[in-house]
mmCIF file of C-alpha atoms and ligand atoms in Angstrom:
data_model
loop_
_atom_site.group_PDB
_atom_site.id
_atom_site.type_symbol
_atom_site.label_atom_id
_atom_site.label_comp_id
_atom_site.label_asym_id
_atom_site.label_seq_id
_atom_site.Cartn_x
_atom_site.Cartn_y
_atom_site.Cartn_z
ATOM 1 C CA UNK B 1 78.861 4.710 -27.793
ATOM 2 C CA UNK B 2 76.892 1.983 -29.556
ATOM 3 C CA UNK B 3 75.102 3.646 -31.973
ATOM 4 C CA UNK B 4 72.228 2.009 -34.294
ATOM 5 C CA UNK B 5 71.631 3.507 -37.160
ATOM 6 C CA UNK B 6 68.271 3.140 -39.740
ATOM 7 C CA UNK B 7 68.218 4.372 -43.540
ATOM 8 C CA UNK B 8 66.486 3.902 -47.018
ATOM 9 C CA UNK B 9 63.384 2.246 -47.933
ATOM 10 C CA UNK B 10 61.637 -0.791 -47.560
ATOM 11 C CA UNK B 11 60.115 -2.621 -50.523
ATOM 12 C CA UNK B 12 56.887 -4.544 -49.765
ATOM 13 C CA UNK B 13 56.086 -7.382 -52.610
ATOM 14 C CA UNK B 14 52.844 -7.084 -54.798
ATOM 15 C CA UNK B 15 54.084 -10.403 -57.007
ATOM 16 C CA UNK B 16 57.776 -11.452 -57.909
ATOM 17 C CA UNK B 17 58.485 -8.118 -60.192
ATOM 18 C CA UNK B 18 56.447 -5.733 -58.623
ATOM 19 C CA UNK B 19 56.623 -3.580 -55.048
ATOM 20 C CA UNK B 20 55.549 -0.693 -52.902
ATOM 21 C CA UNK B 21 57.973 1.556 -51.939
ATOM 22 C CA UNK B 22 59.072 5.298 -51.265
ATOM 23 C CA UNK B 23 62.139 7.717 -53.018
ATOM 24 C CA UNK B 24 64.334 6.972 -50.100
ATOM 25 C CA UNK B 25 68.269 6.634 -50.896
ATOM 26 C CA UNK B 26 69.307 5.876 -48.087
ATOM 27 C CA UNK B 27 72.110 9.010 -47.997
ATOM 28 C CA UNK B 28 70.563 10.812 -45.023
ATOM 29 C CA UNK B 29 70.853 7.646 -43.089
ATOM 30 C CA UNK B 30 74.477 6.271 -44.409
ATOM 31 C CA UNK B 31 75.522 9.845 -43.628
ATOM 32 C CA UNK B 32 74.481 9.360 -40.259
ATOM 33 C CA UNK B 33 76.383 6.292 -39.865
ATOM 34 C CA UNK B 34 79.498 7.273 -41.408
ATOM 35 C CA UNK B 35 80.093 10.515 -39.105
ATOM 36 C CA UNK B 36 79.115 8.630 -35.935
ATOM 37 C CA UNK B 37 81.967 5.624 -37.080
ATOM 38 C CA UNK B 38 84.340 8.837 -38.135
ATOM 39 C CA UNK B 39 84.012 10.080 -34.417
ATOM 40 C CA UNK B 40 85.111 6.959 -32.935
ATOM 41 C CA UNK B 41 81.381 5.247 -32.411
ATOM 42 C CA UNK B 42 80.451 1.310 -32.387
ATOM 43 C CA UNK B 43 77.652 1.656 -35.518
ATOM 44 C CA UNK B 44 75.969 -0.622 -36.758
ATOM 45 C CA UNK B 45 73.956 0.215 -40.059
ATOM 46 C CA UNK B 46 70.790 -1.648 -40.782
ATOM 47 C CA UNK B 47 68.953 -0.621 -44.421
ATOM 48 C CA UNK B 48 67.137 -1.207 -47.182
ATOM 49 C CA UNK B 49 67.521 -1.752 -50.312
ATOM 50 C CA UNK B 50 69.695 1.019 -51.895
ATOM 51 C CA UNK B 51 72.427 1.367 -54.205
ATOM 52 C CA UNK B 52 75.310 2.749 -51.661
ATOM 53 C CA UNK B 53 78.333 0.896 -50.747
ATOM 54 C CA UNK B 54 78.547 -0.447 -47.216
ATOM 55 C CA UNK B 55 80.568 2.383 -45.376
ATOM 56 C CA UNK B 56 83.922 1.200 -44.034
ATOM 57 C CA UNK B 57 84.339 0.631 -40.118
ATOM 58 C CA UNK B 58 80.396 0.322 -40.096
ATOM 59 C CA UNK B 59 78.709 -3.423 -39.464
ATOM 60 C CA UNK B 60 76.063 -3.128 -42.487
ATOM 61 C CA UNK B 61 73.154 -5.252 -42.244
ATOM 62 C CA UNK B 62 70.310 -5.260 -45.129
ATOM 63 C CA UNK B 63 67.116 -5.651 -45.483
ATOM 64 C CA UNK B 64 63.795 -5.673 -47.606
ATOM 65 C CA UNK B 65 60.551 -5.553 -45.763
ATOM 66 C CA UNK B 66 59.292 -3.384 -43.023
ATOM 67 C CA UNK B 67 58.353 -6.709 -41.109
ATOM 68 C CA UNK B 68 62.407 -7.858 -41.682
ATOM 69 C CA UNK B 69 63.412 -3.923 -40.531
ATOM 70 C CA UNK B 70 61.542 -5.106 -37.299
ATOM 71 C CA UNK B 71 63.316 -8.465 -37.030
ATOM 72 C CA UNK B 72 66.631 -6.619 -37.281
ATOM 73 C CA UNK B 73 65.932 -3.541 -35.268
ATOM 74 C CA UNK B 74 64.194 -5.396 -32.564
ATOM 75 C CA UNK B 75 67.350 -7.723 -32.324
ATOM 76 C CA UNK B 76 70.447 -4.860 -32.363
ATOM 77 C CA UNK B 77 68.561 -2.498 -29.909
ATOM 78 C CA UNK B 78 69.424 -4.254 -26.765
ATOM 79 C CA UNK B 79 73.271 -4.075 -27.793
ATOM 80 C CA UNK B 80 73.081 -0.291 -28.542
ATOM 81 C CA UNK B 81 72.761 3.398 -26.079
ATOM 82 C CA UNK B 82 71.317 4.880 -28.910
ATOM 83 C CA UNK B 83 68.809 4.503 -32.093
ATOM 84 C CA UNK B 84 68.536 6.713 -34.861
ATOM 85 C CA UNK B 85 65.513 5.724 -37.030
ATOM 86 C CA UNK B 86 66.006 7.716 -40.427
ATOM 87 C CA UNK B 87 64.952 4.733 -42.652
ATOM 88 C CA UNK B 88 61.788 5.307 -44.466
ATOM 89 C CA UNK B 89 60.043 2.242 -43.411
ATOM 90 C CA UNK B 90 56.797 1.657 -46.170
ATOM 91 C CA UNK B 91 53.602 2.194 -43.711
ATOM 92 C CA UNK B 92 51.298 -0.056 -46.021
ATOM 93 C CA UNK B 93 51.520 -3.303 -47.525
ATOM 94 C CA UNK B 94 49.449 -5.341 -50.229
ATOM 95 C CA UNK B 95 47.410 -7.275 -48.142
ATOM 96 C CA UNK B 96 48.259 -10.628 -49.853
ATOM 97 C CA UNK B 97 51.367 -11.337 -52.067
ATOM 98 C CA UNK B 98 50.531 -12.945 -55.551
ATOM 99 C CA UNK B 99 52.500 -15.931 -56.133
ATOM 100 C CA UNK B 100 52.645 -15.497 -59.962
ATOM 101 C CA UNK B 101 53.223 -12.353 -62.110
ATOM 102 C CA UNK B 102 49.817 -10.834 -61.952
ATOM 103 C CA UNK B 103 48.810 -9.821 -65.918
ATOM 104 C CA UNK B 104 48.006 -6.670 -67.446
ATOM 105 C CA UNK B 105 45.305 -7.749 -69.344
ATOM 106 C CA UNK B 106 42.612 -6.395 -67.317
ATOM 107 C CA UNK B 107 42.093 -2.113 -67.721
ATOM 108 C CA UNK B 108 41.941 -1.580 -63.498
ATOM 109 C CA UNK B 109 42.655 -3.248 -60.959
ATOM 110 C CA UNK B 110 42.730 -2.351 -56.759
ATOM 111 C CA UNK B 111 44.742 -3.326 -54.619
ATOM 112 C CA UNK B 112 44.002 -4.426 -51.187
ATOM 113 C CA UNK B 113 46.548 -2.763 -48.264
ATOM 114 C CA UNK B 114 47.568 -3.297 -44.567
ATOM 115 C CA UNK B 115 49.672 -1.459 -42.769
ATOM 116 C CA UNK B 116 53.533 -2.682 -41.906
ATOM 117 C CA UNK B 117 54.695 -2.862 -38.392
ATOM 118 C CA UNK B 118 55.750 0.549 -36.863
ATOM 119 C CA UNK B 119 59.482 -0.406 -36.199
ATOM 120 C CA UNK B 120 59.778 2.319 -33.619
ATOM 121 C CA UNK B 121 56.711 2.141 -32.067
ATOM 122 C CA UNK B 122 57.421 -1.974 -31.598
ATOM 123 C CA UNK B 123 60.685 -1.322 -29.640
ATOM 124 C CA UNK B 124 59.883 1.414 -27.399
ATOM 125 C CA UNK B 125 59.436 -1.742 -24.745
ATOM 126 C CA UNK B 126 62.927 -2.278 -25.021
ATOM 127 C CA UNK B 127 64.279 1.613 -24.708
ATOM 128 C CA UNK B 128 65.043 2.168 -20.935
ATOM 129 C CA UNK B 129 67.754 4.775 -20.242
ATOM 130 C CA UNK B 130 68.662 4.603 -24.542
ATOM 131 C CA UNK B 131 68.036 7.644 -26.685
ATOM 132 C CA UNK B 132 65.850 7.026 -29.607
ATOM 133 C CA UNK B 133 65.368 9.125 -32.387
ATOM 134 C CA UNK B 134 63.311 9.505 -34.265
ATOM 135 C CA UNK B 135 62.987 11.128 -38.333
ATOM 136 C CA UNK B 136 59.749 12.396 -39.794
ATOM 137 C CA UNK B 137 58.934 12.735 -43.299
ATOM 138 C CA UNK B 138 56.219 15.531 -43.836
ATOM 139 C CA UNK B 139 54.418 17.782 -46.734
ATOM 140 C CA UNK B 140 52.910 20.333 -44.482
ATOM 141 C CA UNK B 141 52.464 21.205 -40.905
ATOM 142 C CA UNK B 142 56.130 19.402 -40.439
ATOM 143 C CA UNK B 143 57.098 20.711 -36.898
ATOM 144 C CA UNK B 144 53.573 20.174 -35.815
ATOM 145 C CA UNK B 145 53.253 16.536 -36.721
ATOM 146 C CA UNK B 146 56.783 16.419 -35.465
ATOM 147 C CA UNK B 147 56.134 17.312 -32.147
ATOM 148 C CA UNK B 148 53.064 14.892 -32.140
ATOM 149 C CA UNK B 149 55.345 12.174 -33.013
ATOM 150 C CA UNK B 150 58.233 12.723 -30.525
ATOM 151 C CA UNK B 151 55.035 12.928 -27.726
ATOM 152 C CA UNK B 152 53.638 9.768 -29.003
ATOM 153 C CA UNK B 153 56.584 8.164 -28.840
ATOM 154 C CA UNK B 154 58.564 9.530 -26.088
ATOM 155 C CA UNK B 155 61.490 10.530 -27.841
ATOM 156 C CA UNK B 156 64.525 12.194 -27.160
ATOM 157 C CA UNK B 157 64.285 13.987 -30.485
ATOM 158 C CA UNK B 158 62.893 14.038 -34.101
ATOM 159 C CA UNK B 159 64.989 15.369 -37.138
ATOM 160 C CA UNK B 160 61.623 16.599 -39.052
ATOM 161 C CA UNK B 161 62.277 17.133 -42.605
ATOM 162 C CA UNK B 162 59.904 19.257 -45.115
ATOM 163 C CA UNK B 163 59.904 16.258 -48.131
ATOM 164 C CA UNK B 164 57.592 19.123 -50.364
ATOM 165 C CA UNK B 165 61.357 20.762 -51.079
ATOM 166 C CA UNK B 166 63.217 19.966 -53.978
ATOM 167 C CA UNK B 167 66.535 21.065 -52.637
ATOM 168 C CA UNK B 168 65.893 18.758 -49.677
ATOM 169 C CA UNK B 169 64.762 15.494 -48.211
ATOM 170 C CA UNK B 170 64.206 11.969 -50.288
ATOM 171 C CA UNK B 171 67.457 11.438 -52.967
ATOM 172 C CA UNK B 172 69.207 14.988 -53.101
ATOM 173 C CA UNK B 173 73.142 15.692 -50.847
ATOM 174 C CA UNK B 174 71.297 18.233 -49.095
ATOM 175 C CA UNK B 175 68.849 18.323 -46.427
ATOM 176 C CA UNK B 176 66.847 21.247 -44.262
ATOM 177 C CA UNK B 177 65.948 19.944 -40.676
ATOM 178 C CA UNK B 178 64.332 20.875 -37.560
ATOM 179 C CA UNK B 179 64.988 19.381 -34.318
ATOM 180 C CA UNK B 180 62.195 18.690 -32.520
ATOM 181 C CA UNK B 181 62.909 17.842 -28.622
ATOM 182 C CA UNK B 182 60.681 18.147 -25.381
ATOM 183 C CA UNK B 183 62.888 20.589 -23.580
ATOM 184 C CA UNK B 184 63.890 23.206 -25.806
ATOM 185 C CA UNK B 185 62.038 25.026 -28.629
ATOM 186 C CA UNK B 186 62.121 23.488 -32.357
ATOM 187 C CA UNK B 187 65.866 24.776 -34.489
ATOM 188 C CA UNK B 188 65.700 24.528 -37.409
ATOM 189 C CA UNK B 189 68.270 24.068 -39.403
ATOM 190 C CA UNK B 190 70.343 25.414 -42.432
ATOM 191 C CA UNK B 191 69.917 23.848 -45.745
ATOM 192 C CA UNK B 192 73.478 22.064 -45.890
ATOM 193 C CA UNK B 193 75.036 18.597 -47.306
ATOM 194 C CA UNK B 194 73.286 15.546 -45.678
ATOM 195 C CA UNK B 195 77.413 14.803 -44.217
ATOM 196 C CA UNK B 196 77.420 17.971 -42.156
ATOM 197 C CA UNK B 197 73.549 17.178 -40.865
ATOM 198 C CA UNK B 198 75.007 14.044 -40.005
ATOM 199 C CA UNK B 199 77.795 15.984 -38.025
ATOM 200 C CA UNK B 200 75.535 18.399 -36.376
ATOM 201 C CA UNK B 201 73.097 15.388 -35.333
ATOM 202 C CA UNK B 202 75.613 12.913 -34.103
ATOM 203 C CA UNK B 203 77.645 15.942 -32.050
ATOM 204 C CA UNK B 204 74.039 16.164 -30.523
ATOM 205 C CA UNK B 205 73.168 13.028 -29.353
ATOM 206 C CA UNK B 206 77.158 12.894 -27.891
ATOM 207 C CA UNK B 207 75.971 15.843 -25.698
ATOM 208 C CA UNK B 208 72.576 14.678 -24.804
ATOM 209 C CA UNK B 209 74.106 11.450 -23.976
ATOM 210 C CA UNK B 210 76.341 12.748 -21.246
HETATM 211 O O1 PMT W 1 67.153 8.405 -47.769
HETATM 212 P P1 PMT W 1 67.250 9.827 -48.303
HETATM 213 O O2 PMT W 1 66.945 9.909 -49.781
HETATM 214 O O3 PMT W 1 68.567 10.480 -47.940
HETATM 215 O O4 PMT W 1 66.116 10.695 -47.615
HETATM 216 C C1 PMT W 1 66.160 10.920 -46.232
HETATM 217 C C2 PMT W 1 64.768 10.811 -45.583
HETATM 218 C C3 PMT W 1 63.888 11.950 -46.076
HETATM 219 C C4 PMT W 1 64.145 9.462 -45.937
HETATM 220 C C5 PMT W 1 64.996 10.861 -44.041
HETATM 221 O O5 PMT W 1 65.623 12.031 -43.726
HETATM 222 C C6 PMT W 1 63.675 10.711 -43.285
HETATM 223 O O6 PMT W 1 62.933 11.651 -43.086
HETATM 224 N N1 PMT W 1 63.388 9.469 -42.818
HETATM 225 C C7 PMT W 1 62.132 9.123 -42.143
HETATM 226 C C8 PMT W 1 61.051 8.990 -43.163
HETATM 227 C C9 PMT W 1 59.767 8.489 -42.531
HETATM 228 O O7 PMT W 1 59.452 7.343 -42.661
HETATM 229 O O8 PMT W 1 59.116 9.360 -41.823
HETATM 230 P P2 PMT W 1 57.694 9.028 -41.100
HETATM 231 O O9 PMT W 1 57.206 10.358 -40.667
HETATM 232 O O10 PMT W 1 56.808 8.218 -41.998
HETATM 233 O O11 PMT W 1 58.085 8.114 -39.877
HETATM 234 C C10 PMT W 1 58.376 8.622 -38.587
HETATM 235 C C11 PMT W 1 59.404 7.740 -37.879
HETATM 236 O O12 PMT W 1 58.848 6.426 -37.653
HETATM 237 C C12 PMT W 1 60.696 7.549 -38.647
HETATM 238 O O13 PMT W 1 61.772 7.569 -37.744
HETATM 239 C C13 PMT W 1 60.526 6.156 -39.268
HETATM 240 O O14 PMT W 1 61.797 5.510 -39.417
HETATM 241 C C14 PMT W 1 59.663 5.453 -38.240
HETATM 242 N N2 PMT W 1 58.748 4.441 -38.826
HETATM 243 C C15 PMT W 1 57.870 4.774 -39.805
HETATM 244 C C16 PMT W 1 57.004 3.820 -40.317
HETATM 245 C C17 PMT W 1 57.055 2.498 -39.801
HETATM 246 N N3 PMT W 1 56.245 1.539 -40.267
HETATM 247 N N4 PMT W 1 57.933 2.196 -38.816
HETATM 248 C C18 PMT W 1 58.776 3.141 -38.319
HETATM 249 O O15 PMT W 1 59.579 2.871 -37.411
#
């Protein structure tokens, strides 16, 4: 299969040193990618900004902004069965970018925000018979606003993770997930290493696909 696969961040400009971002590393996702290239899939990586190696046998492509996520996203999907969206695309950007290092000289300061494109919400158009799945990132009520996401959006699945964990979620080898689908009550997962999530999820989406 052609599999596209989403991870890390994006980093949305304030001035020319400074950004808005999130604690994403981008492992969850390159995990992702590198077990569905290991099991003999087309993958094509698209993330942003981390400090990971491209993955051998995997087309890389990186980005910064959520609005550049889009442009790539939006132009792989037709080429690909499937999309995996575990990149934690920023929801809010400053409002207007400041040309010039902004001083510190003042004692506050506010910042004006807008929210980025959702990426996965902007390509459901092009879905059709592809699966698309989703992640979510939560604190609380995480299968809940799961589910609420997957109905939202029509997806075959979301891989809901519970980002209040230390053991789990943004940065650590190890995650804890439940997958949330419409036809089938929410499993959750074992803690284990983000590679053998990556297993379990890609081994998933090989049955569902079939
Ligand atoms: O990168 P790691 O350090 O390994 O951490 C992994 C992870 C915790 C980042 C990953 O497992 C994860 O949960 N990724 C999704 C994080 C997230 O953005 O969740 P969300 O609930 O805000 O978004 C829900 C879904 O919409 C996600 O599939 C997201 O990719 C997508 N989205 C979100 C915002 C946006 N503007 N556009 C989107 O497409």
């Amino acid at each position: 299969m052609r599999i596209l696969v989403t991870a890390g961040p994006t980093r949305e400009a304030i001035d020319p040193v400074r950004y808005l971002s999130n604690r994403s590393s981008g492992k969850m996702g390159f995990a992702i990618a590198v077990a569905a290239a290991g099991r003999g899939h087309d993958v094509t990586l698209i993330t942003g900004p981390v400090s990971l190696p491209s993955p051998a046998g995997v087309k890389t492509v990186r980005i910064g902004t959520a609005e550049e996520m889009l442009v790539a996203v939006r132009g792989h999907v037709p080429g690909c069965e499937v999309l995996i969206m575990a990149a934690a695309v920023a929801d809010w950007r400053p409002k207007t970018f400041a040309a010039q290092k902004q001083k510190k000289d003042v004692t506050s300061a506010t910042l004006e925000l807008e929210r980025t494109p959702d990426v996965l919400q902007s390509v459901l158009p092009l879905k059709g018979e592809r699966l698309f799945i989703g992640f979510a990132a939560e604190t609380e009520h995480v299968v809940e606003y799961a589910q609420r996401k997957l109905v939202a959006k029509g997806l075959e699945a979301v891989v809901a993770n519970d980002v209040s964990r230390g053991d789990a979620g943004f940065e650590v080898d190890d995650n804890q997930v439940t997958l949330v689908t419409p036809d089938a009550a929410p499993e959750a997962w074992p803690l284990m290493s983000k590679r053998e999530v990556a297993e379990r999820l890609v081994r998933w989406v090989e049955q569902r696909a079939c």
